[in-house]
Short mmCIF file of C-alpha atoms and ligand atoms in Angstrom, two decimals:
data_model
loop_
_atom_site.label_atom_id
_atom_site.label_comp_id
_atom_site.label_asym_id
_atom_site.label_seq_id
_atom_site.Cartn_x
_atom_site.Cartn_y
_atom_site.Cartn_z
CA UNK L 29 49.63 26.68 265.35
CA UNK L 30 52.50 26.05 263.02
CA UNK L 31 50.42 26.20 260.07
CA UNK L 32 49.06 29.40 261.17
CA UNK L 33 52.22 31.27 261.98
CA UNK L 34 52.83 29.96 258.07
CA UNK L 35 49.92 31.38 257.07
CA UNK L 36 50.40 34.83 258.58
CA UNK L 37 54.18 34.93 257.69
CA UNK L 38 53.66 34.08 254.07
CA UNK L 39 50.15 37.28 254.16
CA UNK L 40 52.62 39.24 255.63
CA UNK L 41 54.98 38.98 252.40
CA UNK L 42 52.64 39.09 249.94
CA UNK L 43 50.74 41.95 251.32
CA UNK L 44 54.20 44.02 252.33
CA UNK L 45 52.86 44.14 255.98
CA UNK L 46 54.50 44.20 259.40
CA UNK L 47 53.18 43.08 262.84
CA UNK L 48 54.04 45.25 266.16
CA UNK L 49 54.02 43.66 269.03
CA UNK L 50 53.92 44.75 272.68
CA UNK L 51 55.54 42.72 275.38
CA UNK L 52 52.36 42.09 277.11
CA UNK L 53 50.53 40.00 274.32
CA UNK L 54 50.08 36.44 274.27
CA UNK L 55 53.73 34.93 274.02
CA UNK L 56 53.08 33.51 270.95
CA UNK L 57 52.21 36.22 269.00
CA UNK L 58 56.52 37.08 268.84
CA UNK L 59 56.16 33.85 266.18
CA UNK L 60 55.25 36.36 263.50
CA UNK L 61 56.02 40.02 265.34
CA UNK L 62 58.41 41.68 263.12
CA UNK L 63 58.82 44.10 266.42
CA UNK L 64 58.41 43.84 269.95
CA UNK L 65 58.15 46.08 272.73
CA UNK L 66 57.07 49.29 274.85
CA UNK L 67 55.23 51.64 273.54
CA UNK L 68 57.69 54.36 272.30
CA UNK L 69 59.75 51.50 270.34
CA UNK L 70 56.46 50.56 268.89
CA UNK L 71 55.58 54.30 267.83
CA UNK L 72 58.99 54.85 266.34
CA UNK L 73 58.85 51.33 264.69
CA UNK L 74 55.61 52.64 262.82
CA UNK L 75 56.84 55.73 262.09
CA UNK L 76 59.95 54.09 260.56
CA UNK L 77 58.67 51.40 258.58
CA UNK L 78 58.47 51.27 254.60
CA UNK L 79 55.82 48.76 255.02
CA UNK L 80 51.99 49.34 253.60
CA UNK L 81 50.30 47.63 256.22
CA UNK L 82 50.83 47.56 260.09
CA UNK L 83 49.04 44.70 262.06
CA UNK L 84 49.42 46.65 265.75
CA UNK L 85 48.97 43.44 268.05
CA UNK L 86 48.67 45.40 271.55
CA UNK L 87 45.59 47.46 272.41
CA UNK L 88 43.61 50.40 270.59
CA UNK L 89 45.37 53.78 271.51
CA UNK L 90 48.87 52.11 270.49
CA UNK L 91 47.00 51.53 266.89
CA UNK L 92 45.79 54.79 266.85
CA UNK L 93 49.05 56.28 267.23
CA UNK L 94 50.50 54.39 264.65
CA UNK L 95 48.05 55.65 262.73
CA UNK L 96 47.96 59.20 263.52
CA UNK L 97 52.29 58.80 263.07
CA UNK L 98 51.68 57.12 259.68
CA UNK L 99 48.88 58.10 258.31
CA UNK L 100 49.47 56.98 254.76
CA UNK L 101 49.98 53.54 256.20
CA UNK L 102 46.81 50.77 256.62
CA UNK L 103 46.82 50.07 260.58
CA UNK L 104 44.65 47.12 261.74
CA UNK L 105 44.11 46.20 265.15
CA UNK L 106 43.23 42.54 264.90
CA UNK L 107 40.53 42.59 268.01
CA UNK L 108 38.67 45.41 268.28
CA UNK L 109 37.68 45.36 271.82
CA UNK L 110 41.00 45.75 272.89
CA UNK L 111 41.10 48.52 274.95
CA UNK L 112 42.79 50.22 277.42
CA UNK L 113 41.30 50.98 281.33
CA UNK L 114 43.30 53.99 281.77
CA UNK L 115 42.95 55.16 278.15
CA UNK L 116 38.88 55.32 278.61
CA UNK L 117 39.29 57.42 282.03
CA UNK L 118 39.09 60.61 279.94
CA UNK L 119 37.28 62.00 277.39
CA UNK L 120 37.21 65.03 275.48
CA UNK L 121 35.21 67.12 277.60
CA UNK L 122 37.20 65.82 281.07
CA UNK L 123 40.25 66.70 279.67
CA UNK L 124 38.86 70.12 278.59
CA UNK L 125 38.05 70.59 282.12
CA UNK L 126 41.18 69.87 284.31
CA UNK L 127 42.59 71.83 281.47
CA UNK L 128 40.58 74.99 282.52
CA UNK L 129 40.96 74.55 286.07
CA UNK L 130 44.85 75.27 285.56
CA UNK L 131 45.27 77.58 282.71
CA UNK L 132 48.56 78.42 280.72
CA UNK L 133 50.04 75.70 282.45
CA UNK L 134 51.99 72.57 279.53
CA UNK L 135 49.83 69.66 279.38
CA UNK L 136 51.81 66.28 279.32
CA UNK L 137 49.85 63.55 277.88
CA UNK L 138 50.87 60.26 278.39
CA UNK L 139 50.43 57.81 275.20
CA UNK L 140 47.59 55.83 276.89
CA UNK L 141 45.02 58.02 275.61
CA UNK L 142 42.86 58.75 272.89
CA UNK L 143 43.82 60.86 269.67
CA UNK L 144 40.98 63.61 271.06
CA UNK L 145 42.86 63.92 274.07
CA UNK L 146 46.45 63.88 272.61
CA UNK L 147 44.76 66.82 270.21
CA UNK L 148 44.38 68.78 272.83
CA UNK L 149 47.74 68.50 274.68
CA UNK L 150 51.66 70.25 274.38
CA UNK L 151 53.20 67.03 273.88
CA UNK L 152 53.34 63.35 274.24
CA UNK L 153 55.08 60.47 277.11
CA UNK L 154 55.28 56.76 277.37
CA UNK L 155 56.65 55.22 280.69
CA UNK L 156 60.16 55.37 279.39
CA UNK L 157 60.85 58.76 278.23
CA UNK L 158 58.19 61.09 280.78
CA UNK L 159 60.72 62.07 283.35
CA UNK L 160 63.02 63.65 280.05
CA UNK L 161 59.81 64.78 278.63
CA UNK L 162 58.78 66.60 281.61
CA UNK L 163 62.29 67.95 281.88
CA UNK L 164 62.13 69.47 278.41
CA UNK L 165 59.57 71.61 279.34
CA UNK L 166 61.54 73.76 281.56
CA UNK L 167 58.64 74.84 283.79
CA UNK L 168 57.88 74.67 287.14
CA UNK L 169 54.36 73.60 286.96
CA UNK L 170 53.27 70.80 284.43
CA UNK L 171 49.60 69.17 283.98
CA UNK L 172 50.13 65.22 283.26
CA UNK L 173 46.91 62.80 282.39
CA UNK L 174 45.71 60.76 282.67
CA UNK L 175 48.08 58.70 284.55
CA UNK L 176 48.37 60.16 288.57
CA UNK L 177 50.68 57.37 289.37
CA UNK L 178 53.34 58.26 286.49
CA UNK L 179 52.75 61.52 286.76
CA UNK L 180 53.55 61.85 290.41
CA UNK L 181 56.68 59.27 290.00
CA UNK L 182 58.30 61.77 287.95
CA UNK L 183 57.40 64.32 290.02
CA UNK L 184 59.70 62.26 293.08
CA UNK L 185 62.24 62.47 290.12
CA UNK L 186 62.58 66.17 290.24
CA UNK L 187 63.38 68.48 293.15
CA UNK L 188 61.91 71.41 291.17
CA UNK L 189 58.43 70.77 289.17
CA UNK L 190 55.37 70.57 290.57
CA UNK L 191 53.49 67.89 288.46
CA UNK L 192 49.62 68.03 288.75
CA UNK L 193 47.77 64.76 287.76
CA UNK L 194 44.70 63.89 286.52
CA UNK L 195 42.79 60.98 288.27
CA UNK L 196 43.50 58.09 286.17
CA UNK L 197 45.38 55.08 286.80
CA UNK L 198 46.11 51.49 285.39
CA UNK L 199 43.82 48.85 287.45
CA UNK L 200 46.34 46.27 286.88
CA UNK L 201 49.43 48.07 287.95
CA UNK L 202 46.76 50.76 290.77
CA UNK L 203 45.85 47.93 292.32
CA UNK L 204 49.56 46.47 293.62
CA UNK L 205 50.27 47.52 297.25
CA UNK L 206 52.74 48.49 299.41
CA UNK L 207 52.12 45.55 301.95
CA UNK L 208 52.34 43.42 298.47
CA UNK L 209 56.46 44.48 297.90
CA UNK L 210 57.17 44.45 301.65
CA UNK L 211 56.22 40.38 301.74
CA UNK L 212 57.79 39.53 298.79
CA UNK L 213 61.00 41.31 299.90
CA UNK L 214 60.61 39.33 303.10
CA UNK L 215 60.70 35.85 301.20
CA UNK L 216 63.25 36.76 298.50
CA UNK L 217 65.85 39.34 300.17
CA UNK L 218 68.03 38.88 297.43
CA UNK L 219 65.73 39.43 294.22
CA UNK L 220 66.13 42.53 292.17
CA UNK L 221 62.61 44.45 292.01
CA UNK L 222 61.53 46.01 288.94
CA UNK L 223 58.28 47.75 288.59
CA UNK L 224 56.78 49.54 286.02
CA UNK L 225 56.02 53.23 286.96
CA UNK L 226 52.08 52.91 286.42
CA UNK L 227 52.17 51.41 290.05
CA UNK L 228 51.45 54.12 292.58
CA UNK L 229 54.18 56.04 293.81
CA UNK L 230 54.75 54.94 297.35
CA UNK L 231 55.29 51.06 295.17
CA UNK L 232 57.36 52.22 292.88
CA UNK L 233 59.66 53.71 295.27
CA UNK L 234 60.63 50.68 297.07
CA UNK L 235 61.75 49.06 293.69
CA UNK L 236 65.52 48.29 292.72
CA UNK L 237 64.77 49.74 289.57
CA UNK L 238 61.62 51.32 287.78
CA UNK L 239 60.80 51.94 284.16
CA UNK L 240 58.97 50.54 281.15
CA UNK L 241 58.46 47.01 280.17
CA UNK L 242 60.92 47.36 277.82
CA UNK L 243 63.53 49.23 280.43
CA UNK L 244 62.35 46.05 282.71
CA UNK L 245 63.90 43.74 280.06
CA UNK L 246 66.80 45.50 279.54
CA UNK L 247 67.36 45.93 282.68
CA UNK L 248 67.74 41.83 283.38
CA UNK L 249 69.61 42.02 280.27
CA UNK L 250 72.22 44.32 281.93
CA UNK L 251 72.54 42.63 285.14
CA UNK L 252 74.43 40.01 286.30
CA UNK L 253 71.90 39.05 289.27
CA UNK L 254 70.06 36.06 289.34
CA UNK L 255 66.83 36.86 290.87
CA UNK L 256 63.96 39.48 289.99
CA UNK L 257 60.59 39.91 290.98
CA UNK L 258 58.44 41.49 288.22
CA UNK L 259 56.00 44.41 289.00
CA UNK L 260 54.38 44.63 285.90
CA UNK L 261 51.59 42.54 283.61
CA UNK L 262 52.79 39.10 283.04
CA UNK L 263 53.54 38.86 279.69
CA UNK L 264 57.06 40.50 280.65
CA UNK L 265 57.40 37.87 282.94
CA UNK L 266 56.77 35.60 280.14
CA UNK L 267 59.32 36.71 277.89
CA UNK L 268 61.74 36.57 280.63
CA UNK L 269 61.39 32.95 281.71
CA UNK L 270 61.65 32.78 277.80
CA UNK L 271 65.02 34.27 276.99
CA UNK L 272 66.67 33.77 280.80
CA UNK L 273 66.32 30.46 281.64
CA UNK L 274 69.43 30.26 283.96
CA UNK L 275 67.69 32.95 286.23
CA UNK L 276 64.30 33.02 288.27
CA UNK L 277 61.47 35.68 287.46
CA UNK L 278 58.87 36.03 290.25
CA UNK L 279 55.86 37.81 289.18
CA UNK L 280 54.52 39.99 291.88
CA UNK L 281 50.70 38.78 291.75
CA UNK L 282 49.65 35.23 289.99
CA UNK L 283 48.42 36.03 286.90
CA UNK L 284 48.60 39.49 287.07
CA UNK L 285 46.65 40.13 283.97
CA UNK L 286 45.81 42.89 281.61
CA UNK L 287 42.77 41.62 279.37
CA UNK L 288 42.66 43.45 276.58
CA UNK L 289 46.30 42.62 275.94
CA UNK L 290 45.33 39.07 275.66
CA UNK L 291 42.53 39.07 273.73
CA UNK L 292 44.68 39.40 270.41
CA UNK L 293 45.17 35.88 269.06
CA UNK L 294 46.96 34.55 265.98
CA UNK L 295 44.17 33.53 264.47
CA UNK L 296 42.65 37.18 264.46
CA UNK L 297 45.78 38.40 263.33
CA UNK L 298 45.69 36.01 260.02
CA UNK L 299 41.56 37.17 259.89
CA UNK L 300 43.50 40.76 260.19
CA UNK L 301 45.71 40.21 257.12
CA UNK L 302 43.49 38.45 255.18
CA UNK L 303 40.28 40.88 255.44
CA UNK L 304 42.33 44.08 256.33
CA UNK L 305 39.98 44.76 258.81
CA UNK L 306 39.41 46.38 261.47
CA UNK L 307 41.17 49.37 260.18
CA UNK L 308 42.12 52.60 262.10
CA UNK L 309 40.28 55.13 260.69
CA UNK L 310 40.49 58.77 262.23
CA UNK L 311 39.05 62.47 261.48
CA UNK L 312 42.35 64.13 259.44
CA UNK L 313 41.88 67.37 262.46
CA UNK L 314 41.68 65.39 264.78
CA UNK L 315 45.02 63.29 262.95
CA UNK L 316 47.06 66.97 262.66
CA UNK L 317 46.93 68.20 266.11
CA UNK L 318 47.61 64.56 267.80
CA UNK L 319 50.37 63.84 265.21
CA UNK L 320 51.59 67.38 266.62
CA UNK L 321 51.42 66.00 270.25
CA UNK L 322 53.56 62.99 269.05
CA UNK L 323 55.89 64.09 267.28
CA UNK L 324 57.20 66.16 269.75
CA UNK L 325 57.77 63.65 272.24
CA UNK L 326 59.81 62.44 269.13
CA UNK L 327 61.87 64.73 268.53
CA UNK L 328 63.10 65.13 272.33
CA UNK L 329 63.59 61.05 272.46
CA UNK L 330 65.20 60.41 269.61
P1 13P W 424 55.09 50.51 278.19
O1 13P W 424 55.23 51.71 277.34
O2 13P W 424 56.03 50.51 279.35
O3 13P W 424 55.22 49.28 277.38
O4 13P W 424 53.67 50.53 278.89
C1 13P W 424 52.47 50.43 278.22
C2 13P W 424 51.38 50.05 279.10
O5 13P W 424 50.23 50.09 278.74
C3 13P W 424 51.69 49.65 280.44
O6 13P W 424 50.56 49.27 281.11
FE1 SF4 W 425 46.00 49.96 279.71
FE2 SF4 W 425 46.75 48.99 282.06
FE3 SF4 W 425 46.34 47.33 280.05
FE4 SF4 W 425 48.47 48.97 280.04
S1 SF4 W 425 48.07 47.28 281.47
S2 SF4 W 425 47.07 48.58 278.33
S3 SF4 W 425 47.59 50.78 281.04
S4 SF4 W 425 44.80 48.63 281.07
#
């Protein structure tokens, strides 16, 4: 492995390339991540960087927005199978049609998504800026795909917006339960909970805190408790146990799991480097109207 990270770290200067990282890949990968993180740090990071090459380790739509943020930028996304669940629950022609169903009302589109669907959409989210995004908007009715679970968290945010969601959701965060919080409560009464808003709504509100995987870490960071069970994929657990070894990190599920964030592995991302491949390639319409989507979202979290 060490001979590898060499490898990659040695491409990486050579080539003037950078590797993103988001906190749910394979812990190792942080060996030769010049960033790490959620997905707005990630977008801003690739927006940001002078370097020619980005090496996204994370899944597809996160490449694609790099891409579509910096498009005179190489972006390589080292396994291309990597998906995203919620990202494939709507297409073009699904979004087109929740869209008519509710004319002239804003369309929030949350980053997991493709660049077709962001194309289509007023402006972008990621789990820790779609409360403020919503907000922006100043309207009392707001459309919000394709995550329902988000979508309807923020909505419990405000007194004042009605947000109506499309029927997507995150199998790995959909799929936690109410009964699933209530036990672990029950065996650690003192343990912070932190969950990540894709959980659904009723979850998320019996958490101590709630907000990206990012917001999760800083979160621990900030506080001088000793005890946290994790709501979210384990690779934030990971980290945790990781860089807090003086305090205990109960994840909520056993390997709870998200595949395509695993399937990235350091020897694809040295394959990546060396053969530039596979390269994010996208139509330059298509590019325009999601960069538009994105970089409003941008401007309003700064
Ligand atoms: P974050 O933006 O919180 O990192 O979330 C991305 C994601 O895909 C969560 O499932
Ligand atoms: Fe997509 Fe869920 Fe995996 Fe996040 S955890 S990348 S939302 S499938």
């Amino acid at each position: 492995m060490k001979k590898i990270i060499e490898e990659i770290k040695k491409l990486k200067n050579q080539k003037n390339a950078i590797v993103l990282a988001h906190s749910y890949q394979n812990i190792e990968i942080d060996e030769v991540a010049d960033f790490v993180g959620d997905s707005l740090y990630l977008s801003q990071q690739a927006k940001k960087t002078n370097a020619d090459i980005i090496i996204f380790a994370g899944v597809y739509f996160m490449a694609q927005t790099a891409k579509i943020i910096s498009p005179n930028k190489k972006v390589l996304l080292p396994n291309i199978n990597a998906g995203c669940l919620m990202a494939d629950m709507i297409n073009y022609k699904q979004m087109r049609d929740f869209k008519s169903k509710y004319p002239n009302i804003p369309i929030v589109c949350y980053i997991n998504s493709t660049a077709e669907v962001k194309a289509e959409c007023d402006i972008c989210c990621t789990s820790s800026n779609a409360l403020q995004i919503v907000k922006s908007l100043n309207s009392d009715r707001v459309l919000f795909l394709p995550d329902q679970n988000l979508g309807k968290w923020v909505e419990n945010q405000l007194s004042n917006v009605q947000v109506i969601t499309y029927e997507g959701n995150c199998p790995v965060h959909h799929n936690i339960k109410v009964s699933d919080i209530e036990e672990i409560r029950n065996r650690y009464p003192n343990a912070k909970i932190l969950i990540h808003p894709e959980c659904k709504p009723e979850v998320s509100k019996l958490g101590d805190y709630v907000g990206s995987t990012s917001g999760i870490i800083n979160y621990v960071k900030n506080s001088s408790d000793n005890q946290f069970i994790i709501v979210t994929e384990k690779g934030v657990y990971d980290r945790l146990k990781r860089d807090y070894p003086d305090k205990e990190f109960i994840l909520i599920k056993d390997n709870l799991l998200c595949e395509s964030m695993k399937l990235t592995t350091l020897e694809e991302i040295l394959n990546a480097l060396d053969n530039e491949t596979t390269e994010i390639v996208l139509d330059e319409k298509i590019r325009q109207a999601s960069a538009n989507c994105i970089e409003r979202m941008l401007k309003v979290s700064k």
